[in-house]
Amino acid sequence: MVYKKKAEKRIRIPENLKTPFSQMVSDEAYLRATDESKAIIGLVFDEVLPSPAFPRDRMLDVYSGGGLFASVSDVLRSNVTGATGTVAHGGYKPIVEFGFELIHERRCETALFTGAMDMPHLRRCFDSVIDFMEHKVPRDPSDPFVDYETDRAVKYGRALMDEASTNYNRAPVVALVRFAIEYFDEIGQLNATCAYLADAFSALEESVTTSAADCGNQHVLPDTPELRRKWSSLLEEVCSDW
C-alpha cells in the first residue's frame, strides 16, 4: 500500500513583495527574539485573536475546532457565580443576542434535543426563573398593565417549560433565548437565567453534533468565518475585563 504525504500549505508571495516581506519577518523575529516561523505565527495570532486573556482563550478554543454554540455556552457559564444569587457581570445581554442571531443563521430555531445531557438542569433553572417572575418581580397596583405583562410572561414561560419536556423530541430553543432577551431587565441578573441559557447553548451544540441523528439535525448549517469574526469582536468588546 502506498501512502501519500499530505501536501503542506505554503504562502505564495508576489515577486514584488518578497523583499519587503522578508525584511519585515526578519525584523519581527529579531524583536520577538524567536525564529521567523514563530514570528509569522505570532503575527497572525495577534491580528486575528483578541488581546485580553479571557476572549483570546475563548477564540483559541473556537479556532481549535470548538463550535460557536459551545463557546457561547462556555462564556455564559463562566458568568454564573452559584446556584442562587446574581451573575458576576451584568452586561452580558449582547452575548445572548449574538447567540440568538447564531441560532437563526444556522437555522436551528427548533433544533434543541430534549434528551440532551444538560436539559434536566436547564429545566430546573428555567423553572426557578419563572418562579422568580411569578413571586418576586415587583408589582405596581397603580399600573395594571405591568401586572398583566408579568402574568403573561409567567404563563408563556410555563408553556415553554412544557415544550422543553421529554414529551417532545425537539424544543424551540429560539423561544427560550428570546424569553431572556425580552425580560432581561427583570431576570437578566439571576444566576438561574444565565445558567439556563448556558445549558440551552451547550445542549444545542450536542443537538447538532453527537446527538444530531437522534433528533433529525443532520443538515444544520455550519459556523462561518463571518460569524467567528463577529464573535471575536464581541468578546473583546464585552468580556475584556472578565
mmCIF file of N, CA and C in Angstrom, residues 124-201:
data_model
loop_
_atom_site.group_PDB
_atom_site.id
_atom_site.type_symbol
_atom_site.label_atom_id
_atom_site.label_comp_id
_atom_site.label_asym_id
_atom_site.label_seq_id
_atom_site.Cartn_x
_atom_site.Cartn_y
_atom_site.Cartn_z
ATOM 1 N N ARG A 124 -34.664 22.847 35.361
ATOM 2 C CA ARG A 124 -34.695 23.280 36.765
ATOM 3 C C ARG A 124 -34.406 24.777 36.883
ATOM 4 N N CYS A 125 -33.405 25.236 36.157
ATOM 5 C CA CYS A 125 -33.049 26.659 36.213
ATOM 6 C C CYS A 125 -34.152 27.535 35.635
ATOM 7 N N PHE A 126 -34.713 27.108 34.523
ATOM 8 C CA PHE A 126 -35.771 27.909 33.900
ATOM 9 C C PHE A 126 -37.004 27.946 34.800
ATOM 10 N N ASP A 127 -37.285 26.846 35.471
ATOM 11 C CA ASP A 127 -38.402 26.815 36.411
ATOM 12 C C ASP A 127 -38.164 27.808 37.551
ATOM 13 N N SER A 128 -36.918 27.926 38.016
ATOM 14 C CA SER A 128 -36.586 28.899 39.058
ATOM 15 C C SER A 128 -36.800 30.326 38.574
ATOM 16 N N VAL A 129 -36.459 30.559 37.316
ATOM 17 C CA VAL A 129 -36.653 31.893 36.735
ATOM 18 C C VAL A 129 -38.131 32.249 36.679
ATOM 19 N N ILE A 130 -38.950 31.310 36.255
ATOM 20 C CA ILE A 130 -40.396 31.567 36.181
ATOM 21 C C ILE A 130 -40.977 31.789 37.566
ATOM 22 N N ASP A 131 -40.526 31.009 38.541
ATOM 23 C CA ASP A 131 -40.988 31.223 39.921
ATOM 24 C C ASP A 131 -40.615 32.619 40.411
ATOM 25 N N PHE A 132 -39.405 33.065 40.062
ATOM 26 C CA PHE A 132 -38.979 34.413 40.449
ATOM 27 C C PHE A 132 -39.903 35.456 39.835
ATOM 28 N N MET A 133 -40.218 35.299 38.569
ATOM 29 C CA MET A 133 -41.098 36.271 37.912
ATOM 30 C C MET A 133 -42.491 36.274 38.542
ATOM 31 N N GLU A 134 -42.937 35.111 38.929
ATOM 32 C CA GLU A 134 -44.294 34.998 39.467
ATOM 33 C C GLU A 134 -44.401 35.570 40.879
ATOM 34 N N HIS A 135 -43.357 35.390 41.685
ATOM 35 C CA HIS A 135 -43.482 35.719 43.107
ATOM 36 C C HIS A 135 -42.612 36.880 43.584
ATOM 37 N N LYS A 136 -41.553 37.244 42.833
ATOM 38 C CA LYS A 136 -40.613 38.223 43.361
ATOM 39 C C LYS A 136 -40.436 39.474 42.504
ATOM 40 N N VAL A 137 -40.910 39.438 41.269
ATOM 41 C CA VAL A 137 -40.842 40.659 40.458
ATOM 42 C C VAL A 137 -41.790 41.693 41.062
ATOM 43 N N PRO A 138 -41.318 42.907 41.300
ATOM 44 C CA PRO A 138 -42.168 43.936 41.930
ATOM 45 C C PRO A 138 -43.450 44.184 41.137
ATOM 46 N N ARG A 139 -44.542 44.299 41.876
ATOM 47 C CA ARG A 139 -45.828 44.606 41.262
ATOM 48 C C ARG A 139 -46.155 46.084 41.464
ATOM 49 N N ASP A 140 -46.999 46.617 40.588
ATOM 50 C CA ASP A 140 -47.369 48.032 40.658
ATOM 51 C C ASP A 140 -48.894 48.144 40.607
ATOM 52 N N PRO A 141 -49.523 48.237 41.785
ATOM 53 C CA PRO A 141 -51.000 48.308 41.820
ATOM 54 C C PRO A 141 -51.570 49.469 41.023
ATOM 55 N N SER A 142 -50.761 50.527 40.845
ATOM 56 C CA SER A 142 -51.261 51.694 40.119
ATOM 57 C C SER A 142 -51.220 51.506 38.605
ATOM 58 N N ASP A 143 -50.570 50.435 38.159
ATOM 59 C CA ASP A 143 -50.453 50.200 36.717
ATOM 60 C C ASP A 143 -50.796 48.741 36.418
ATOM 61 N N PRO A 144 -52.060 48.445 36.189
ATOM 62 C CA PRO A 144 -52.478 47.056 35.938
ATOM 63 C C PRO A 144 -51.787 46.430 34.729
ATOM 64 N N PHE A 145 -51.347 47.252 33.796
ATOM 65 C CA PHE A 145 -50.710 46.709 32.596
ATOM 66 C C PHE A 145 -49.401 46.013 32.941
ATOM 67 N N VAL A 146 -48.658 46.547 33.929
ATOM 68 C CA VAL A 146 -47.401 45.924 34.345
ATOM 69 C C VAL A 146 -47.668 44.527 34.888
ATOM 70 N N ASP A 147 -48.683 44.412 35.752
ATOM 71 C CA ASP A 147 -49.034 43.103 36.299
ATOM 72 C C ASP A 147 -49.495 42.158 35.202
ATOM 73 N N TYR A 148 -50.235 42.687 34.255
ATOM 74 C CA TYR A 148 -50.700 41.855 33.137
ATOM 75 C C TYR A 148 -49.523 41.295 32.350
ATOM 76 N N GLU A 149 -48.525 42.136 32.076
ATOM 77 C CA GLU A 149 -47.351 41.695 31.328
ATOM 78 C C GLU A 149 -46.579 40.623 32.089
ATOM 79 N N THR A 150 -46.463 40.805 33.391
ATOM 80 C CA THR A 150 -45.759 39.817 34.206
ATOM 81 C C THR A 150 -46.511 38.493 34.205
ATOM 82 N N ASP A 151 -47.823 38.559 34.390
ATOM 83 C CA ASP A 151 -48.633 37.335 34.387
ATOM 84 C C ASP A 151 -48.561 36.635 33.030
ATOM 85 N N ARG A 152 -48.589 37.417 31.973
ATOM 86 C CA ARG A 152 -48.499 36.846 30.632
ATOM 87 C C ARG A 152 -47.156 36.151 30.428
ATOM 88 N N ALA A 153 -46.077 36.782 30.916
ATOM 89 C CA ALA A 153 -44.745 36.199 30.789
ATOM 90 C C ALA A 153 -44.647 34.889 31.553
ATOM 91 N N VAL A 154 -45.254 34.848 32.739
ATOM 92 C CA VAL A 154 -45.228 33.617 33.546
ATOM 93 C C VAL A 154 -45.966 32.494 32.830
ATOM 94 N N LYS A 155 -47.137 32.799 32.293
ATOM 95 C CA LYS A 155 -47.906 31.778 31.570
ATOM 96 C C LYS A 155 -47.146 31.281 30.341
ATOM 97 N N TYR A 156 -46.535 32.211 29.639
ATOM 98 C CA TYR A 156 -45.757 31.837 28.456
ATOM 99 C C TYR A 156 -44.560 30.983 28.857
ATOM 100 N N GLY A 157 -43.910 31.372 29.958
ATOM 101 C CA GLY A 157 -42.779 30.591 30.439
ATOM 102 C C GLY A 157 -43.168 29.176 30.801
ATOM 103 N N ARG A 158 -44.318 29.020 31.458
ATOM 104 C CA ARG A 158 -44.797 27.669 31.796
ATOM 105 C C ARG A 158 -45.062 26.851 30.530
ATOM 106 N N ALA A 159 -45.595 27.517 29.500
ATOM 107 C CA ALA A 159 -45.839 26.822 28.234
ATOM 108 C C ALA A 159 -44.523 26.378 27.598
ATOM 109 N N LEU A 160 -43.500 27.229 27.688
ATOM 110 C CA LEU A 160 -42.191 26.851 27.152
ATOM 111 C C LEU A 160 -41.605 25.677 27.921
ATOM 112 N N MET A 161 -41.832 25.654 29.232
ATOM 113 C CA MET A 161 -41.379 24.515 30.037
ATOM 114 C C MET A 161 -41.984 23.219 29.521
ATOM 115 N N ASP A 162 -43.270 23.259 29.194
ATOM 116 C CA ASP A 162 -43.938 22.068 28.665
ATOM 117 C C ASP A 162 -43.316 21.642 27.336
ATOM 118 N N GLU A 163 -43.022 22.622 26.480
ATOM 119 C CA GLU A 163 -42.455 22.306 25.169
ATOM 120 C C GLU A 163 -41.033 21.772 25.268
ATOM 121 N N ALA A 164 -40.351 22.092 26.361
ATOM 122 C CA ALA A 164 -38.980 21.624 26.546
ATOM 123 C C ALA A 164 -38.920 20.292 27.301
ATOM 124 N N SER A 165 -40.080 19.713 27.570
ATOM 125 C CA SER A 165 -40.112 18.440 28.290
ATOM 126 C C SER A 165 -39.772 17.292 27.348
ATOM 127 N N THR A 166 -39.528 16.141 27.938
ATOM 128 C CA THR A 166 -39.189 14.955 27.137
ATOM 129 C C THR A 166 -40.405 14.352 26.443
ATOM 130 N N ASN A 167 -41.569 14.991 26.601
ATOM 131 C CA ASN A 167 -42.742 14.544 25.832
ATOM 132 C C ASN A 167 -42.548 14.815 24.345
ATOM 133 N N TYR A 168 -41.620 15.714 24.041
ATOM 134 C CA TYR A 168 -41.311 16.062 22.653
ATOM 135 C C TYR A 168 -39.841 15.755 22.381
ATOM 136 N N ASN A 169 -39.529 15.503 21.132
ATOM 137 C CA ASN A 169 -38.148 15.170 20.773
ATOM 138 C C ASN A 169 -37.280 16.418 20.653
ATOM 139 N N ARG A 170 -37.874 17.504 20.148
ATOM 140 C CA ARG A 170 -37.120 18.744 19.967
ATOM 141 C C ARG A 170 -37.919 19.911 20.546
ATOM 142 N N ALA A 171 -37.172 20.929 21.003
ATOM 143 C CA ALA A 171 -37.800 22.093 21.619
ATOM 144 C C ALA A 171 -37.394 23.366 20.878
ATOM 145 N N PRO A 172 -38.241 24.400 20.965
ATOM 146 C CA PRO A 172 -37.932 25.679 20.284
ATOM 147 C C PRO A 172 -36.916 26.496 21.072
ATOM 148 N N VAL A 173 -35.647 26.223 20.872
ATOM 149 C CA VAL A 173 -34.601 26.911 21.626
ATOM 150 C C VAL A 173 -34.640 28.407 21.395
ATOM 151 N N VAL A 174 -35.056 28.822 20.210
ATOM 152 C CA VAL A 174 -35.098 30.256 19.909
ATOM 153 C C VAL A 174 -36.063 30.972 20.857
ATOM 154 N N ALA A 175 -37.149 30.304 21.248
ATOM 155 C CA ALA A 175 -38.107 30.922 22.164
ATOM 156 C C ALA A 175 -37.535 31.036 23.573
ATOM 157 N N LEU A 176 -36.773 30.040 24.002
ATOM 158 C CA LEU A 176 -36.148 30.093 25.326
ATOM 159 C C LEU A 176 -35.145 31.246 25.416
ATOM 160 N N VAL A 177 -34.386 31.449 24.363
ATOM 161 C CA VAL A 177 -33.396 32.522 24.358
ATOM 162 C C VAL A 177 -34.087 33.882 24.230
ATOM 163 N N ARG A 178 -35.095 33.952 23.385
ATOM 164 C CA ARG A 178 -35.826 35.225 23.226
ATOM 165 C C ARG A 178 -36.479 35.641 24.547
ATOM 166 N N PHE A 179 -36.933 34.666 25.323
ATOM 167 C CA PHE A 179 -37.564 34.969 26.612
ATOM 168 C C PHE A 179 -36.600 35.757 27.496
ATOM 169 N N ALA A 180 -35.339 35.317 27.550
ATOM 170 C CA ALA A 180 -34.345 36.005 28.371
ATOM 171 C C ALA A 180 -34.058 37.405 27.838
ATOM 172 N N ILE A 181 -34.059 37.559 26.521
ATOM 173 C CA ILE A 181 -33.792 38.874 25.928
ATOM 174 C C ILE A 181 -34.941 39.836 26.226
ATOM 175 N N GLU A 182 -36.164 39.370 26.051
ATOM 176 C CA GLU A 182 -37.330 40.239 26.242
ATOM 177 C C GLU A 182 -37.489 40.677 27.695
ATOM 178 N N TYR A 183 -37.152 39.786 28.629
ATOM 179 C CA TYR A 183 -37.348 40.099 30.050
ATOM 180 C C TYR A 183 -36.012 40.245 30.784
ATOM 181 N N PHE A 184 -34.995 40.697 30.053
ATOM 182 C CA PHE A 184 -33.663 40.789 30.646
ATOM 183 C C PHE A 184 -33.636 41.751 31.838
ATOM 184 N N ASP A 185 -34.369 42.839 31.761
ATOM 185 C CA ASP A 185 -34.388 43.800 32.869
ATOM 186 C C ASP A 185 -34.892 43.159 34.156
ATOM 187 N N GLU A 186 -35.824 42.218 34.022
ATOM 188 C CA GLU A 186 -36.401 41.568 35.198
ATOM 189 C C GLU A 186 -35.573 40.382 35.687
ATOM 190 N N ILE A 187 -34.996 39.604 34.758
ATOM 191 C CA ILE A 187 -34.378 38.328 35.152
ATOM 192 C C ILE A 187 -32.917 38.196 34.742
ATOM 193 N N GLY A 188 -32.365 39.183 34.031
ATOM 194 C CA GLY A 188 -31.031 39.047 33.465
ATOM 195 C C GLY A 188 -29.923 38.878 34.491
ATOM 196 N N GLN A 189 -30.110 39.432 35.698
ATOM 197 C CA GLN A 189 -29.056 39.372 36.703
ATOM 198 C C GLN A 189 -29.050 38.062 37.485
ATOM 199 N N LEU A 190 -30.053 37.245 37.312
ATOM 200 C CA LEU A 190 -30.149 35.991 38.066
ATOM 201 C C LEU A 190 -29.145 34.964 37.556
ATOM 202 N N ASN A 191 -28.486 34.288 38.484
ATOM 203 C CA ASN A 191 -27.646 33.152 38.093
ATOM 204 C C ASN A 191 -28.455 32.110 37.338
ATOM 205 N N ALA A 192 -29.696 31.907 37.761
ATOM 206 C CA ALA A 192 -30.539 30.884 37.129
ATOM 207 C C ALA A 192 -30.779 31.184 35.656
ATOM 208 N N THR A 193 -30.927 32.471 35.320
ATOM 209 C CA THR A 193 -31.140 32.854 33.923
ATOM 210 C C THR A 193 -29.906 32.565 33.087
ATOM 211 N N CYS A 194 -28.755 33.029 33.572
ATOM 212 C CA CYS A 194 -27.514 32.813 32.826
ATOM 213 C C CYS A 194 -27.209 31.316 32.729
ATOM 214 N N ALA A 195 -27.543 30.558 33.768
ATOM 215 C CA ALA A 195 -27.276 29.114 33.769
ATOM 216 C C ALA A 195 -28.166 28.385 32.774
ATOM 217 N N TYR A 196 -29.464 28.744 32.726
ATOM 218 C CA TYR A 196 -30.325 28.042 31.776
ATOM 219 C C TYR A 196 -29.954 28.378 30.335
ATOM 220 N N LEU A 197 -29.480 29.607 30.113
ATOM 221 C CA LEU A 197 -29.022 29.965 28.772
ATOM 222 C C LEU A 197 -27.755 29.196 28.399
ATOM 223 N N ALA A 198 -26.833 29.075 29.360
ATOM 224 C CA ALA A 198 -25.626 28.284 29.111
ATOM 225 C C ALA A 198 -25.992 26.846 28.778
ATOM 226 N N ASP A 199 -26.953 26.297 29.501
ATOM 227 C CA ASP A 199 -27.421 24.934 29.230
ATOM 228 C C ASP A 199 -28.061 24.835 27.850
ATOM 229 N N ALA A 200 -28.824 25.863 27.483
ATOM 230 C CA ALA A 200 -29.500 25.844 26.180
ATOM 231 C C ALA A 200 -28.493 25.751 25.044
ATOM 232 N N PHE A 201 -27.401 26.518 25.141
ATOM 233 C CA PHE A 201 -26.425 26.516 24.050
ATOM 234 C C PHE A 201 -25.533 25.273 24.075
#
